[in-house]
C-alpha cells in the first residue's frame, strides 16, 4: 500500500448537524424496512386466513354416549 496524504491522516470529523442527518436517515431506513416486512407478513397471513375461511369446514364429530339398559 502506498502512503498518500489520504492514508496518513484521519478524515475530517463530521459536524453535529451532519451526524444528526446521517443518524436520522439510517433510522428512517430501518423503520421503513420494518414497516415493509410487517406489511408483507400481514398480507401473507390475511391471504392464508381468507383461504382457510373459503374452505368448507368438516362437520363436527358427535360423541356417541353409551346408555346402560
PDB file of N, CA, C and O in Angstrom, residues 29-68:
ATOM      1  N   UNK A  29     -34.531   4.592   7.388  1.00  0.00           N
ATOM      2  CA  UNK A  29     -34.374   3.400   6.555  1.00  0.00           C
ATOM      3  C   UNK A  29     -34.750   2.138   7.323  1.00  0.00           C
ATOM      4  O   UNK A  29     -35.431   1.255   6.795  1.00  0.00           O
ATOM      5  N   UNK A  30     -34.308   2.050   8.570  1.00  0.00           N
ATOM      6  CA  UNK A  30     -34.613   0.881   9.397  1.00  0.00           C
ATOM      7  C   UNK A  30     -36.120   0.782   9.625  1.00  0.00           C
ATOM      8  O   UNK A  30     -36.713  -0.291   9.490  1.00  0.00           O
ATOM      9  N   UNK A  31     -36.753   1.900   9.969  1.00  0.00           N
ATOM     10  CA  UNK A  31     -38.195   1.895  10.202  1.00  0.00           C
ATOM     11  C   UNK A  31     -38.967   1.531   8.940  1.00  0.00           C
ATOM     12  O   UNK A  31     -39.966   0.798   8.999  1.00  0.00           O
ATOM     13  N   UNK A  32     -38.524   2.008   7.800  1.00  0.00           N
ATOM     14  CA  UNK A  32     -39.190   1.683   6.541  1.00  0.00           C
ATOM     15  C   UNK A  32     -39.062   0.189   6.230  1.00  0.00           C
ATOM     16  O   UNK A  32     -40.027  -0.442   5.781  1.00  0.00           O
ATOM     17  N   UNK A  33     -37.892  -0.388   6.484  1.00  0.00           N
ATOM     18  CA  UNK A  33     -37.693  -1.822   6.257  1.00  0.00           C
ATOM     19  C   UNK A  33     -38.595  -2.644   7.173  1.00  0.00           C
ATOM     20  O   UNK A  33     -39.192  -3.644   6.748  1.00  0.00           O
ATOM     21  N   UNK A  34     -38.694  -2.234   8.443  1.00  0.00           N
ATOM     22  CA  UNK A  34     -39.543  -2.955   9.389  1.00  0.00           C
ATOM     23  C   UNK A  34     -41.015  -2.847   8.994  1.00  0.00           C
ATOM     24  O   UNK A  34     -41.754  -3.830   9.066  1.00  0.00           O
ATOM     25  N   UNK A  35     -41.440  -1.679   8.563  1.00  0.00           N
ATOM     26  CA  UNK A  35     -42.832  -1.492   8.140  1.00  0.00           C
ATOM     27  C   UNK A  35     -43.126  -2.339   6.908  1.00  0.00           C
ATOM     28  O   UNK A  35     -44.202  -2.948   6.805  1.00  0.00           O
ATOM     29  N   UNK A  36     -42.188  -2.411   6.004  1.00  0.00           N
ATOM     30  CA  UNK A  36     -42.352  -3.229   4.802  1.00  0.00           C
ATOM     31  C   UNK A  36     -42.474  -4.710   5.161  1.00  0.00           C
ATOM     32  O   UNK A  36     -43.347  -5.413   4.645  1.00  0.00           O
ATOM     33  N   UNK A  37     -41.619  -5.177   6.045  1.00  0.00           N
ATOM     34  CA  UNK A  37     -41.661  -6.573   6.470  1.00  0.00           C
ATOM     35  C   UNK A  37     -42.973  -6.873   7.189  1.00  0.00           C
ATOM     36  O   UNK A  37     -43.584  -7.929   6.981  1.00  0.00           O
ATOM     37  N   UNK A  38     -43.434  -5.944   8.033  1.00  0.00           N
ATOM     38  CA  UNK A  38     -44.690  -6.130   8.761  1.00  0.00           C
ATOM     39  C   UNK A  38     -45.863  -6.194   7.784  1.00  0.00           C
ATOM     40  O   UNK A  38     -46.755  -7.027   7.921  1.00  0.00           O
ATOM     41  N   UNK A  39     -45.857  -5.353   6.754  1.00  0.00           N
ATOM     42  CA  UNK A  39     -46.950  -5.341   5.775  1.00  0.00           C
ATOM     43  C   UNK A  39     -46.964  -6.641   4.971  1.00  0.00           C
ATOM     44  O   UNK A  39     -48.035  -7.200   4.705  1.00  0.00           O
ATOM     45  N   UNK A  40     -45.793  -7.136   4.586  1.00  0.00           N
ATOM     46  CA  UNK A  40     -45.715  -8.402   3.852  1.00  0.00           C
ATOM     47  C   UNK A  40     -46.273  -9.540   4.701  1.00  0.00           C
ATOM     48  O   UNK A  40     -47.014 -10.395   4.207  1.00  0.00           O
ATOM     49  N   UNK A  41     -45.911  -9.569   5.976  1.00  0.00           N
ATOM     50  CA  UNK A  41     -46.394 -10.616   6.873  1.00  0.00           C
ATOM     51  C   UNK A  41     -47.907 -10.528   7.027  1.00  0.00           C
ATOM     52  O   UNK A  41     -48.604 -11.544   6.975  1.00  0.00           O
ATOM     53  N   UNK A  42     -48.423  -9.309   7.192  1.00  0.00           N
ATOM     54  CA  UNK A  42     -49.862  -9.113   7.341  1.00  0.00           C
ATOM     55  C   UNK A  42     -50.596  -9.582   6.088  1.00  0.00           C
ATOM     56  O   UNK A  42     -51.618 -10.283   6.185  1.00  0.00           O
ATOM     57  N   UNK A  43     -50.094  -9.229   4.925  1.00  0.00           N
ATOM     58  CA  UNK A  43     -50.725  -9.651   3.676  1.00  0.00           C
ATOM     59  C   UNK A  43     -50.721 -11.173   3.535  1.00  0.00           C
ATOM     60  O   UNK A  43     -51.714 -11.773   3.122  1.00  0.00           O
ATOM     61  N   UNK A  44     -49.603 -11.786   3.891  1.00  0.00           N
ATOM     62  CA  UNK A  44     -49.493 -13.248   3.790  1.00  0.00           C
ATOM     63  C   UNK A  44     -50.477 -13.925   4.733  1.00  0.00           C
ATOM     64  O   UNK A  44     -51.196 -14.854   4.349  1.00  0.00           O
ATOM     65  N   UNK A  45     -50.534 -13.449   5.981  1.00  0.00           N
ATOM     66  CA  UNK A  45     -51.437 -14.062   6.947  1.00  0.00           C
ATOM     67  C   UNK A  45     -52.900 -13.832   6.576  1.00  0.00           C
ATOM     68  O   UNK A  45     -53.748 -14.704   6.761  1.00  0.00           O
ATOM     69  N   UNK A  46     -53.216 -12.657   6.040  1.00  0.00           N
ATOM     70  CA  UNK A  46     -54.587 -12.373   5.614  1.00  0.00           C
ATOM     71  C   UNK A  46     -55.001 -13.321   4.488  1.00  0.00           C
ATOM     72  O   UNK A  46     -56.109 -13.848   4.475  1.00  0.00           O
ATOM     73  N   UNK A  47     -54.099 -13.539   3.532  1.00  0.00           N
ATOM     74  CA  UNK A  47     -54.396 -14.444   2.420  1.00  0.00           C
ATOM     75  C   UNK A  47     -54.626 -15.866   2.930  1.00  0.00           C
ATOM     76  O   UNK A  47     -55.549 -16.561   2.476  1.00  0.00           O
ATOM     77  N   UNK A  48     -53.811 -16.301   3.881  1.00  0.00           N
ATOM     78  CA  UNK A  48     -53.990 -17.641   4.448  1.00  0.00           C
ATOM     79  C   UNK A  48     -55.319 -17.752   5.187  1.00  0.00           C
ATOM     80  O   UNK A  48     -56.027 -18.761   5.072  1.00  0.00           O
ATOM     81  N   UNK A  49     -55.674 -16.708   5.949  1.00  0.00           N
ATOM     82  CA  UNK A  49     -56.938 -16.731   6.695  1.00  0.00           C
ATOM     83  C   UNK A  49     -58.129 -16.767   5.743  1.00  0.00           C
ATOM     84  O   UNK A  49     -59.070 -17.540   5.940  1.00  0.00           O
ATOM     85  N   UNK A  50     -58.086 -15.953   4.683  1.00  0.00           N
ATOM     86  CA  UNK A  50     -59.181 -15.942   3.722  1.00  0.00           C
ATOM     87  C   UNK A  50     -59.302 -17.280   2.998  1.00  0.00           C
ATOM     88  O   UNK A  50     -60.403 -17.758   2.733  1.00  0.00           O
ATOM     89  N   UNK A  51     -58.181 -17.898   2.681  1.00  0.00           N
ATOM     90  CA  UNK A  51     -58.201 -19.207   2.033  1.00  0.00           C
ATOM     91  C   UNK A  51     -58.784 -20.261   2.977  1.00  0.00           C
ATOM     92  O   UNK A  51     -59.548 -21.132   2.556  1.00  0.00           O
ATOM     93  N   UNK A  52     -58.445 -20.147   4.248  1.00  0.00           N
ATOM     94  CA  UNK A  52     -58.947 -21.108   5.226  1.00  0.00           C
ATOM     95  C   UNK A  52     -60.450 -20.918   5.432  1.00  0.00           C
ATOM     96  O   UNK A  52     -61.188 -21.886   5.554  1.00  0.00           O
ATOM     97  N   UNK A  53     -60.913 -19.677   5.452  1.00  0.00           N
ATOM     98  CA  UNK A  53     -62.342 -19.414   5.627  1.00  0.00           C
ATOM     99  C   UNK A  53     -63.130 -19.844   4.399  1.00  0.00           C
ATOM    100  O   UNK A  53     -64.302 -20.202   4.511  1.00  0.00           O
ATOM    101  N   UNK A  54     -62.534 -19.822   3.218  1.00  0.00           N
ATOM    102  CA  UNK A  54     -63.219 -20.194   1.991  1.00  0.00           C
ATOM    103  C   UNK A  54     -63.457 -21.701   1.921  1.00  0.00           C
ATOM    104  O   UNK A  54     -64.426 -22.147   1.311  1.00  0.00           O
ATOM    105  N   UNK A  55     -62.605 -22.478   2.538  1.00  0.00           N
ATOM    106  CA  UNK A  55     -62.765 -23.933   2.525  1.00  0.00           C
ATOM    107  C   UNK A  55     -63.892 -24.320   3.478  1.00  0.00           C
ATOM    108  O   UNK A  55     -64.009 -23.776   4.568  1.00  0.00           O
ATOM    109  N   UNK A  56     -64.727 -25.271   3.050  1.00  0.00           N
ATOM    110  CA  UNK A  56     -65.783 -25.711   3.969  1.00  0.00           C
ATOM    111  C   UNK A  56     -65.169 -26.494   5.128  1.00  0.00           C
ATOM    112  O   UNK A  56     -64.299 -27.335   4.938  1.00  0.00           O
ATOM    113  N   UNK A  57     -65.593 -26.165   6.307  1.00  0.00           N
ATOM    114  CA  UNK A  57     -65.043 -26.851   7.467  1.00  0.00           C
ATOM    115  C   UNK A  57     -65.769 -28.182   7.637  1.00  0.00           C
ATOM    116  O   UNK A  57     -66.964 -28.294   7.368  1.00  0.00           O
ATOM    117  N   UNK A  58     -65.059 -29.205   8.069  1.00  0.00           N
ATOM    118  CA  UNK A  58     -65.697 -30.515   8.245  1.00  0.00           C
ATOM    119  C   UNK A  58     -66.721 -30.448   9.376  1.00  0.00           C
ATOM    120  O   UNK A  58     -66.599 -29.648  10.301  1.00  0.00           O
ATOM    121  N   UNK A  59     -67.754 -31.281   9.253  1.00  0.00           N
ATOM    122  CA  UNK A  59     -68.795 -31.310  10.277  1.00  0.00           C
ATOM    123  C   UNK A  59     -68.189 -31.785  11.591  1.00  0.00           C
ATOM    124  O   UNK A  59     -67.355 -32.698  11.611  1.00  0.00           O
ATOM    125  N   UNK A  60     -68.600 -31.175  12.694  1.00  0.00           N
ATOM    126  CA  UNK A  60     -68.038 -31.612  13.979  1.00  0.00           C
ATOM    127  C   UNK A  60     -68.502 -33.026  14.312  1.00  0.00           C
ATOM    128  O   UNK A  60     -69.639 -33.409  14.037  1.00  0.00           O
ATOM    129  N   UNK A  61     -67.600 -33.780  14.872  1.00  0.00           N
ATOM    130  CA  UNK A  61     -67.914 -35.160  15.233  1.00  0.00           C
ATOM    131  C   UNK A  61     -68.724 -35.161  16.522  1.00  0.00           C
ATOM    132  O   UNK A  61     -68.423 -34.428  17.456  1.00  0.00           O
ATOM    133  N   UNK A  62     -69.741 -35.976  16.529  1.00  0.00           N
ATOM    134  CA  UNK A  62     -70.550 -36.092  17.741  1.00  0.00           C
ATOM    135  C   UNK A  62     -70.111 -37.339  18.493  1.00  0.00           C
ATOM    136  O   UNK A  62     -69.806 -38.373  17.889  1.00  0.00           O
ATOM    137  N   UNK A  63     -70.101 -37.200  19.774  1.00  0.00           N
ATOM    138  CA  UNK A  63     -69.721 -38.334  20.595  1.00  0.00           C
ATOM    139  C   UNK A  63     -70.941 -39.220  20.817  1.00  0.00           C
ATOM    140  O   UNK A  63     -72.042 -38.721  21.063  1.00  0.00           O
ATOM    141  N   UNK A  64     -70.719 -40.466  20.718  1.00  0.00           N
ATOM    142  CA  UNK A  64     -71.785 -41.398  20.983  1.00  0.00           C
ATOM    143  C   UNK A  64     -71.710 -41.766  22.461  1.00  0.00           C
ATOM    144  O   UNK A  64     -70.659 -42.191  22.946  1.00  0.00           O
ATOM    145  N   UNK A  65     -72.779 -41.549  23.142  1.00  0.00           N
ATOM    146  CA  UNK A  65     -72.808 -41.908  24.547  1.00  0.00           C
ATOM    147  C   UNK A  65     -73.483 -43.249  24.699  1.00  0.00           C
ATOM    148  O   UNK A  65     -74.552 -43.493  24.130  1.00  0.00           O
ATOM    149  N   UNK A  66     -72.877 -44.097  25.418  1.00  0.00           N
ATOM    150  CA  UNK A  66     -73.454 -45.424  25.633  1.00  0.00           C
ATOM    151  C   UNK A  66     -74.419 -45.388  26.816  1.00  0.00           C
ATOM    152  O   UNK A  66     -74.087 -44.896  27.892  1.00  0.00           O
ATOM    153  N   UNK A  67     -75.625 -45.810  26.563  1.00  0.00           N
ATOM    154  CA  UNK A  67     -76.619 -45.839  27.625  1.00  0.00           C
ATOM    155  C   UNK A  67     -76.721 -47.256  28.165  1.00  0.00           C
ATOM    156  O   UNK A  67     -76.793 -48.220  27.400  1.00  0.00           O
ATOM    157  N   UNK A  68     -76.744 -47.346  29.465  1.00  0.00           N
ATOM    158  CA  UNK A  68     -76.919 -48.655  30.091  1.00  0.00           C
ATOM    159  C   UNK A  68     -78.415 -48.941  30.166  1.00  0.00           C
ATOM    160  O   UNK A  68     -79.209 -48.094  30.502  1.00  0.00           O
TER     161      UNK A  68
END
